[in-house]
XYZ file of C-alpha atoms in Angstrom:
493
model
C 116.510 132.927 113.712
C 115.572 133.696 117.006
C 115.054 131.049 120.147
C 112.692 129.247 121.045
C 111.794 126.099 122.859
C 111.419 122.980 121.051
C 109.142 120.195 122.608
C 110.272 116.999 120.603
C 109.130 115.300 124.273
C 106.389 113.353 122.608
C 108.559 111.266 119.866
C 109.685 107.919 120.689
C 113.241 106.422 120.727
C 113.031 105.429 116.678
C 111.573 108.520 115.619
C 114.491 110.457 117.646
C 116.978 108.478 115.952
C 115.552 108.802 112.542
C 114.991 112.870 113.060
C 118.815 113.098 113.924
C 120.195 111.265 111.028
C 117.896 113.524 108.792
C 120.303 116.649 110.173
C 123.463 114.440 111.013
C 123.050 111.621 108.664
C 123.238 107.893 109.254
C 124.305 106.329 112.531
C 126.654 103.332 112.264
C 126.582 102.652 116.047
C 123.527 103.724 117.968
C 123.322 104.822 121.005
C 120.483 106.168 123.915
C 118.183 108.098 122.575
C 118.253 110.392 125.257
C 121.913 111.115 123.695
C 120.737 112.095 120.511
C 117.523 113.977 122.104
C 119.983 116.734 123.807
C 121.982 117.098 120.739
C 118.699 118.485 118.842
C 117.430 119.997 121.380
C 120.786 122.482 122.157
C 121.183 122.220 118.243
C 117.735 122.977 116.853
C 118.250 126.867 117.297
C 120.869 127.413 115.293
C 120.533 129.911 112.539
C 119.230 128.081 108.983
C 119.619 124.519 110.924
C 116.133 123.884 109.484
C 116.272 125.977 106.436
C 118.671 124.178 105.310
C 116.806 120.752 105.813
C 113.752 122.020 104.278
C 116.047 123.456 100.820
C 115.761 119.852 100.076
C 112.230 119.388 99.393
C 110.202 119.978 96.573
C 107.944 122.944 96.385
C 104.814 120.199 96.909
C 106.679 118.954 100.253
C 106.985 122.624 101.285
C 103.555 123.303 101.107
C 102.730 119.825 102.778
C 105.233 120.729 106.005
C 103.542 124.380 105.763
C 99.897 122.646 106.140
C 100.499 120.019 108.852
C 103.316 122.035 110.783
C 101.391 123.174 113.368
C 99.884 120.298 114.955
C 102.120 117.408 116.143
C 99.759 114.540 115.880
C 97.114 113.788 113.728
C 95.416 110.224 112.011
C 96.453 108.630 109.113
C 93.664 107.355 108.116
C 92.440 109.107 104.596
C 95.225 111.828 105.175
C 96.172 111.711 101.518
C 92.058 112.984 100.880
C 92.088 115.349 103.513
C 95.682 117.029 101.994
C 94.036 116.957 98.458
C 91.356 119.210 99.920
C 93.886 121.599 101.726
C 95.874 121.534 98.650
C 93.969 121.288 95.497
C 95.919 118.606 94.358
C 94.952 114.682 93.489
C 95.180 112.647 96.424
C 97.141 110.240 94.585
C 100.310 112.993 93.837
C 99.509 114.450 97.496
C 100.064 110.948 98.628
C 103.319 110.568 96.620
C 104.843 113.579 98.144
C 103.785 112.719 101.864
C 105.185 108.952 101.957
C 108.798 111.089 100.250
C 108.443 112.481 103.430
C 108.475 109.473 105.785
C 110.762 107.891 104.353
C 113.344 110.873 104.027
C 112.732 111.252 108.140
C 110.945 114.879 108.078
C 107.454 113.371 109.876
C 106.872 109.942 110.875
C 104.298 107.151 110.242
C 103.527 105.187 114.404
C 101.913 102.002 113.936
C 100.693 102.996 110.450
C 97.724 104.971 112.346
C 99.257 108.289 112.986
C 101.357 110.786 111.441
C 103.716 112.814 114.227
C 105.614 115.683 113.522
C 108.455 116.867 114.979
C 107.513 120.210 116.600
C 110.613 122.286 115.038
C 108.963 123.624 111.466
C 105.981 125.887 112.915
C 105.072 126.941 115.996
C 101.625 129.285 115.074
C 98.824 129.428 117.799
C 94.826 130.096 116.770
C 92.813 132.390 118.549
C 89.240 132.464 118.366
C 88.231 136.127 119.648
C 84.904 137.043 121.487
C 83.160 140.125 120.204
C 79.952 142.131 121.248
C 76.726 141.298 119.536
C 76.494 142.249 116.244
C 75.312 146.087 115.571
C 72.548 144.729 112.784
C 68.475 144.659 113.279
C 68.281 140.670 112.592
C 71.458 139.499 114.772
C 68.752 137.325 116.531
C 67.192 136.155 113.480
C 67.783 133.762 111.085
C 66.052 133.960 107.684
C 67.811 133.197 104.896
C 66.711 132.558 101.278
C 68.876 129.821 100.248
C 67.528 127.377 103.285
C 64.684 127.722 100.948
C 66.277 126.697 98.224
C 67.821 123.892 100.173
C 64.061 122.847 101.696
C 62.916 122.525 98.026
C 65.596 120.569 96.428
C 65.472 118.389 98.911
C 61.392 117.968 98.083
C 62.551 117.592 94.349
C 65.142 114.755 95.185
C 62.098 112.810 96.818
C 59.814 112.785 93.872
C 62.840 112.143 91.812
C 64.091 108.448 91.303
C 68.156 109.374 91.051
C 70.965 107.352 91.217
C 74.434 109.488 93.109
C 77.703 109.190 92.053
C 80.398 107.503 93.867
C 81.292 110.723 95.678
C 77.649 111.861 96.565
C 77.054 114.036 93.909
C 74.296 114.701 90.671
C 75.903 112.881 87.575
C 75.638 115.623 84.410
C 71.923 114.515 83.365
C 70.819 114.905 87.021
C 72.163 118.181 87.067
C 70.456 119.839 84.072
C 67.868 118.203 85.053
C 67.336 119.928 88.225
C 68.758 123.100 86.776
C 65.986 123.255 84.539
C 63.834 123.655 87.523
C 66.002 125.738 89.654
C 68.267 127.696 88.607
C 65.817 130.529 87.004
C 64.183 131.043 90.669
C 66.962 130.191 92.917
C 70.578 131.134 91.455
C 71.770 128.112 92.719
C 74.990 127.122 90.619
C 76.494 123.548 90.622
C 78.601 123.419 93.316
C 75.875 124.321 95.765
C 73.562 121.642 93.795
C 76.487 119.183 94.498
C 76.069 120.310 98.351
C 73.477 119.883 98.656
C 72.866 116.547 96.873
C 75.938 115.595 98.906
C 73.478 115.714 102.129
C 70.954 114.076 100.872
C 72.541 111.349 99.640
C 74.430 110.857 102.830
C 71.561 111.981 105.284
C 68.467 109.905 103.860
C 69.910 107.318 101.053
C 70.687 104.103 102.504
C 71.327 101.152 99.882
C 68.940 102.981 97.333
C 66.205 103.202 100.056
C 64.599 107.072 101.155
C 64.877 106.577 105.491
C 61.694 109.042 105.875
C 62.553 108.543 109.164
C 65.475 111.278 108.770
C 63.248 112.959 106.342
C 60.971 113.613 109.118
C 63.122 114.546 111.349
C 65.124 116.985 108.765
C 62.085 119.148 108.478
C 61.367 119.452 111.970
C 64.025 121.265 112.629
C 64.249 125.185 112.087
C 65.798 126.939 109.748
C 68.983 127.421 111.657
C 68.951 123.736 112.794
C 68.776 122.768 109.575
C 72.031 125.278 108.219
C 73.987 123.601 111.246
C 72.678 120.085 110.164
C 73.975 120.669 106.515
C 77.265 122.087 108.285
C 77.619 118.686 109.863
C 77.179 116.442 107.110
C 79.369 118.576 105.063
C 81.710 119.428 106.767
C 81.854 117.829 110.352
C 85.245 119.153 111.372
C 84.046 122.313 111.391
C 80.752 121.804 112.562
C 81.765 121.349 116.293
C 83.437 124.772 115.827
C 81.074 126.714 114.988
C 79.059 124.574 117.461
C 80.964 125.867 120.035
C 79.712 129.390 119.321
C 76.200 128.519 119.581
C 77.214 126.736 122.711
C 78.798 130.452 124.350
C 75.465 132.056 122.542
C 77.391 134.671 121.093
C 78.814 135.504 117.573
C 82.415 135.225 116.923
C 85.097 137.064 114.719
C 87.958 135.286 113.487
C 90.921 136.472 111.663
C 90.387 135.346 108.317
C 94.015 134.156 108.022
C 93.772 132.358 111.264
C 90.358 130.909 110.220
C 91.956 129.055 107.399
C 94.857 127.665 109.575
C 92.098 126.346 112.001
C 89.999 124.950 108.932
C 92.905 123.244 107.969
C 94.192 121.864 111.432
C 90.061 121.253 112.240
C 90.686 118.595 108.564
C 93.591 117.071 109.180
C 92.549 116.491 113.313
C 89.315 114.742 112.766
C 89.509 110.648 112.526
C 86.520 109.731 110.015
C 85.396 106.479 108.467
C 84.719 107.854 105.087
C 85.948 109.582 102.567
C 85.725 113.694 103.657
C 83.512 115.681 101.469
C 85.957 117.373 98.813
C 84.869 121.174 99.887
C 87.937 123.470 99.516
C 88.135 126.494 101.925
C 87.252 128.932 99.146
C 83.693 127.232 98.745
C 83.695 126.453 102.244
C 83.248 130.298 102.991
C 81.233 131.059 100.126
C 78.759 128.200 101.097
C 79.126 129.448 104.951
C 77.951 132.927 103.676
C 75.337 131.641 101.654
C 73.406 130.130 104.361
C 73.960 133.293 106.591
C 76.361 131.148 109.019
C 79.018 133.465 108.134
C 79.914 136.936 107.441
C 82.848 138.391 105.645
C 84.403 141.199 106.037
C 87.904 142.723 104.989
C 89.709 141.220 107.629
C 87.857 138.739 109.609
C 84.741 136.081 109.308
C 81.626 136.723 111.765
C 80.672 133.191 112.943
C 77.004 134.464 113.480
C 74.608 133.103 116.127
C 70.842 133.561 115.765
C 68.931 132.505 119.163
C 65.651 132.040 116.268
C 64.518 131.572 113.208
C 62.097 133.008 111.210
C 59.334 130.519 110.461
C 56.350 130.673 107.471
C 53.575 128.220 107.808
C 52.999 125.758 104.766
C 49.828 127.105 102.147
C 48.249 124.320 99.526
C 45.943 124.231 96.797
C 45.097 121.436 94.351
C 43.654 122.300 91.120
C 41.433 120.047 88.834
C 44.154 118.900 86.822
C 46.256 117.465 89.956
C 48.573 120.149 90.234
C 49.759 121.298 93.817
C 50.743 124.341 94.761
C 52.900 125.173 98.231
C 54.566 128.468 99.045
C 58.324 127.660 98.475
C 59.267 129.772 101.691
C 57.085 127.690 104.056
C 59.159 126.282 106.839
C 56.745 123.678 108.357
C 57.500 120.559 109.576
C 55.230 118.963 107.028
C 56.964 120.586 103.518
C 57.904 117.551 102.677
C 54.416 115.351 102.518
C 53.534 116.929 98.774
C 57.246 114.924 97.410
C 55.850 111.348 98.939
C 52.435 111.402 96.270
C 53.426 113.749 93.631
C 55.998 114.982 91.541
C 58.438 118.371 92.080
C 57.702 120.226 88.271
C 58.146 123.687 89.274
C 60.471 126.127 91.990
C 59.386 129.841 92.326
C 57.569 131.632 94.548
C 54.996 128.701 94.695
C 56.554 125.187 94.197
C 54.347 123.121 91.502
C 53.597 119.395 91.834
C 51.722 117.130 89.404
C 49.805 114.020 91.412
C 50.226 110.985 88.349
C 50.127 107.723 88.464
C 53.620 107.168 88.638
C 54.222 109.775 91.754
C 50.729 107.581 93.567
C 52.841 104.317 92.637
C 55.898 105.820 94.092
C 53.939 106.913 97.366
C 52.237 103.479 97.867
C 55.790 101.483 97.495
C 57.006 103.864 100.719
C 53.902 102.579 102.445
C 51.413 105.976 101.522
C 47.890 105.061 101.278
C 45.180 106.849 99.949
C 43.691 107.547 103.428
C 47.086 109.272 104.106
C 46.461 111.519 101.248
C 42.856 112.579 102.090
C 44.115 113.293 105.960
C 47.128 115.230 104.645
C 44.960 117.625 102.268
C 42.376 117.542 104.887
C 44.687 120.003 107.112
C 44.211 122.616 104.362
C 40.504 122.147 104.451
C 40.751 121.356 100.924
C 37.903 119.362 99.240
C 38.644 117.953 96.105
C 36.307 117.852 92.631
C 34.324 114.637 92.734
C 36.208 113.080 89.516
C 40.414 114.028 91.252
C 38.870 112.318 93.941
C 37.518 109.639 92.581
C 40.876 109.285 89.905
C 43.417 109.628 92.379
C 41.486 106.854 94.875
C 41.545 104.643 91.973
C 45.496 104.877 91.201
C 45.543 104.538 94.845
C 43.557 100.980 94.745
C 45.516 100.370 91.567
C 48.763 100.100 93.223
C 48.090 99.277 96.603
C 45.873 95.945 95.663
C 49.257 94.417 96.444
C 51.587 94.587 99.535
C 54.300 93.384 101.527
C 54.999 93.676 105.236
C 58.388 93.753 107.130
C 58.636 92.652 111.370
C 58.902 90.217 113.510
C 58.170 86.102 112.922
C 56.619 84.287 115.813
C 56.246 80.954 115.581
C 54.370 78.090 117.738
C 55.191 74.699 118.778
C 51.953 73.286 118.975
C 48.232 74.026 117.361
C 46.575 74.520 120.678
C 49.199 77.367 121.867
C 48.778 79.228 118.198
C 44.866 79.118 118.608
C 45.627 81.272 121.716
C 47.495 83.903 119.327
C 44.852 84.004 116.546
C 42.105 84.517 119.739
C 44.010 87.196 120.667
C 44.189 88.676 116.929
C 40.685 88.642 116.601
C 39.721 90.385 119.758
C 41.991 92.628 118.804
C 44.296 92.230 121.772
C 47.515 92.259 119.933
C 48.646 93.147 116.577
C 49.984 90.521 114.196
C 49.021 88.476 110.716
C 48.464 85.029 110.301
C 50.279 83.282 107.973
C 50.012 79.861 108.706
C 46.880 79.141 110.500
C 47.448 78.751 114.424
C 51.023 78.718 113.116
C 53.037 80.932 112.180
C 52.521 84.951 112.458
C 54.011 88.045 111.548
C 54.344 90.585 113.875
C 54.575 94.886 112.185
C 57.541 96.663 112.813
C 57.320 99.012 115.736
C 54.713 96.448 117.084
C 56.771 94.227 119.224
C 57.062 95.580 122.203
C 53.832 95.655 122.525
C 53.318 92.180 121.561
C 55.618 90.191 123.651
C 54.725 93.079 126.698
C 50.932 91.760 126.703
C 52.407 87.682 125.924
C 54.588 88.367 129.625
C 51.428 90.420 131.440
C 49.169 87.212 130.125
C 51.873 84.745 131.382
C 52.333 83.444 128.011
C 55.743 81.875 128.127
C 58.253 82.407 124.554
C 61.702 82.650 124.130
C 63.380 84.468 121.069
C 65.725 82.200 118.363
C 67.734 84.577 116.957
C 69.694 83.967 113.986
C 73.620 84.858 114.062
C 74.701 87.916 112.075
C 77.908 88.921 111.417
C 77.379 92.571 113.384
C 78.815 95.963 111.131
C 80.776 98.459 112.003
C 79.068 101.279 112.611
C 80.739 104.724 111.083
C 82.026 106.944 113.977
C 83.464 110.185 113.603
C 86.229 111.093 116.215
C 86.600 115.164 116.992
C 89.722 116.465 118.352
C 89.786 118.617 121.249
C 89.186 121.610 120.319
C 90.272 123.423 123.187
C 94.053 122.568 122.296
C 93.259 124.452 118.794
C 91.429 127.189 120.098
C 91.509 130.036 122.550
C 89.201 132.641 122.982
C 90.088 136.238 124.187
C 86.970 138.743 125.335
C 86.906 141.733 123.340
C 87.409 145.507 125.462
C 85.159 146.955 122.890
């Protein structure tokens, strides 16, 4: 075995102890650490002086020690999840194997927060190499057909009133379902439904409730924006890598061996709040190639960078019988209007829609009024037949004869102060409802501001009685530094 130096610098005086006895056995008397410290250190080098530590473990420990060996540090904190990803194996047997190896002294658990391991099993660094532009007519361009795939089953998941699984994912029905739809246009196959049902339900589901908010923002993003944005929900270790690319403005080759080490060490680094994605590396490339993101080759994987993206604008017809029609490889920022008022029925080169009653009940429930409609279709300069106008206006009134609004309560102490609000509704000076005359009044979310602004210029004096609220934690994702994992070399080419 030949030398090298051993950095075990970073454990503290307990974990020194404990990494000695695993080699020396126990200590009856104990003494500095420091003591023990040299003897590894001038020890450590010795010819099968770890082989013969690691003969003890189980083929599962092996390959455990093989995937974390390389870094020294990393979070606890849904480790066993992260190692049944790397691994392929139930978290619940990778967790067996990893607390075997606590508690026989190979790594160590500080503070029950973060795994450390001794720096004596692997000592592998990552490059990430710099190449020249690639020698291909759209290495500039992004324009890839599954993004369109991806725009329109996110349009069908809108119109579509589905309940996730646990992990994220389309429950059996779901997924026939939408195979029905797809699959003879697309090719898309179940584990890229799953991913992309995956974002979704993490990017615009919150407690059963579409935030069209996100929505909105989603598809105003280009095509390449959007690949990266699916990157990041999916896989947001990795995201910041390949950000880094886009950051140089250059595309990247990576060893594909090398690649997989920095996936893994890119896993196991990043402290999360949830449960990762299960995405193993296999589909992690395949989906990576998919979108265009990557490119394989026999050795190495071209992270690609695209300065633009190819962009189609959005075409629409409506027939007499309510169908829609919209080019399935439009990219605009408005694809996804059609999926508030009607229903997804058809992907191929045109996506169908059917407007019914229950896609115009669906639309007025998310606060989509008939006025929205007619200044949506407008934009097409599409006119419709006097009896789908007259139909759909009536399912509108149907629904919408009822409503409720969310915002701010303001109340007032005294009749003669709420007169001055309701004088100031009337002439239109402020925006608010009454609800109990000279009372009590609701203020529209997003109108605030602008309330209580014009209240202060009119030196109308309030104060605000807020309620107490126990305040949530808010999910944060912590990146490593990814400078310490990789290095990048300029190619001579």
């Amino acid at each position: 075995m030949s030398e090298r130096r051993v950095n075990l610098n970073y454990l503290n005086d307990e974990e020194i102890i404990k990494l000695y006895e695993l080699f020396f056995g126990s200590i009856l008397i104990k003494r500095e650490a420091s003591i023990y410290l040299t003897t590894l250190q001038s020890t450590i080098n010795k010819d099968g002086f770890i082989q013969k530590a690691l003969e003890k473990l189980n083929k599962h420990e092996i390959e455990i020690i093989n995937s974390i060996s390389s870094i020294t540090m990393m979070p606890y904190n849904f480790i066993f999840e992260k190692l049944s990803i790397i691994l392929g194996e139930q978290a619940s047997i990778v967790g067996k194997y990893l607390t075997n190896l606590i508690n026989r002294n190979y790594i160590f658990l500080r503070s029950d927060k973060t795994i450390v391991i001794p720096d004596i099993y692997n000592t592998e660094k990552l490059d990430l190499i710099n190449i020249t532009p690639l020698e291909r007519d759209d290495a500039g361009l992004y324009d890839h057909r599954h993004l369109n795939d991806f725009n329109n089953f996110i349009n069908y998941l809108l119109t579509k009133d589905i309940v996730f699984s646990k992990s994220g994912v389309l429950y059996k029905k779901d997924y026939d379902s939408a195979a029905e739809v797809f699959t003879s246009y697309s090719k898309l196959d179940r584990d890229l439904f799953d991913i992309f049902a995956y974002y979704y339900s993490a990017k615009f589901v919150c407690e059963d409730t579409i935030d069209f908010i996100e929505v909105s923002a989603f598809y105003g993003l280009t095509p390449v924006e959007k690949a990266l944005s699916l990157l990041k929900v999916i896989a947001p270790y990795f995201y910041h890598i390949v950000k880094f690319c886009y950051n140089e403005k250059k595309s990247f080759s990576i060893n594909k061996e090398v690649l997989k080490r920095l996936w893994i060490n890119a896993l196991l680094l990043t402290e999360i709040d949830d449960v990762p994605y299960h995405l193993d590396y296999k589909m992690f490339i395949r989906l990576m190639t998919v979108i265009g993101l990557f490119t394989e080759n026999s050795d190495d994987i071209i992270v690609n960078y695209y300065s633009e993206s190819t962009t189609k604008e959005m075409t629409l017809t409506i027939s007499s019988n309510y169908t829609i029609f919209v080019n399935s490889d439009a990219t605009s920022d408005n694809l996804y209007k059609p999926s508030l008022f009607s229903d997804y029925i058809k992907y191929d080169k045109f996506a169908e829609y059917e407007i019914s009653p229950h896609s115009v009940k669906r639309a007025v429930y998310n606060g989509y009024s008939f006025k929205d409609f007619k200044d949506f279709i407008s934009q097409f300069d599409i006119t419709l037949a006097p009896n789908v106008d007259t139909t759909i206006s009536q399912w509108f009134d149907k629904f919408g004869s009822h409503f409720y609004v969310t915002g701010t309560i303001f109340f007032c102490e005294t009749q003669e102060k709420g007169k001055i609000i309701s004088k100031l509704i009337d002439n239109n000076m402020v925006e608010a409802y009454e609800i109990k005359k000279d009372s009590v009044f609701l203020i529209p979310e997003g109108k605030s501001k602008i309330f209580f602004d014009f209240l202060e210029k009119s030196g109308i004096t309030f104060y605000e009685n807020r309620p107490k609220k126990i305040k949530k934690s808010v999910s944060n994702i912590k990146f490593p530094d990814y400078n310490k994992l990789i290095s990048v070399k300029t190619s001579n080419s």
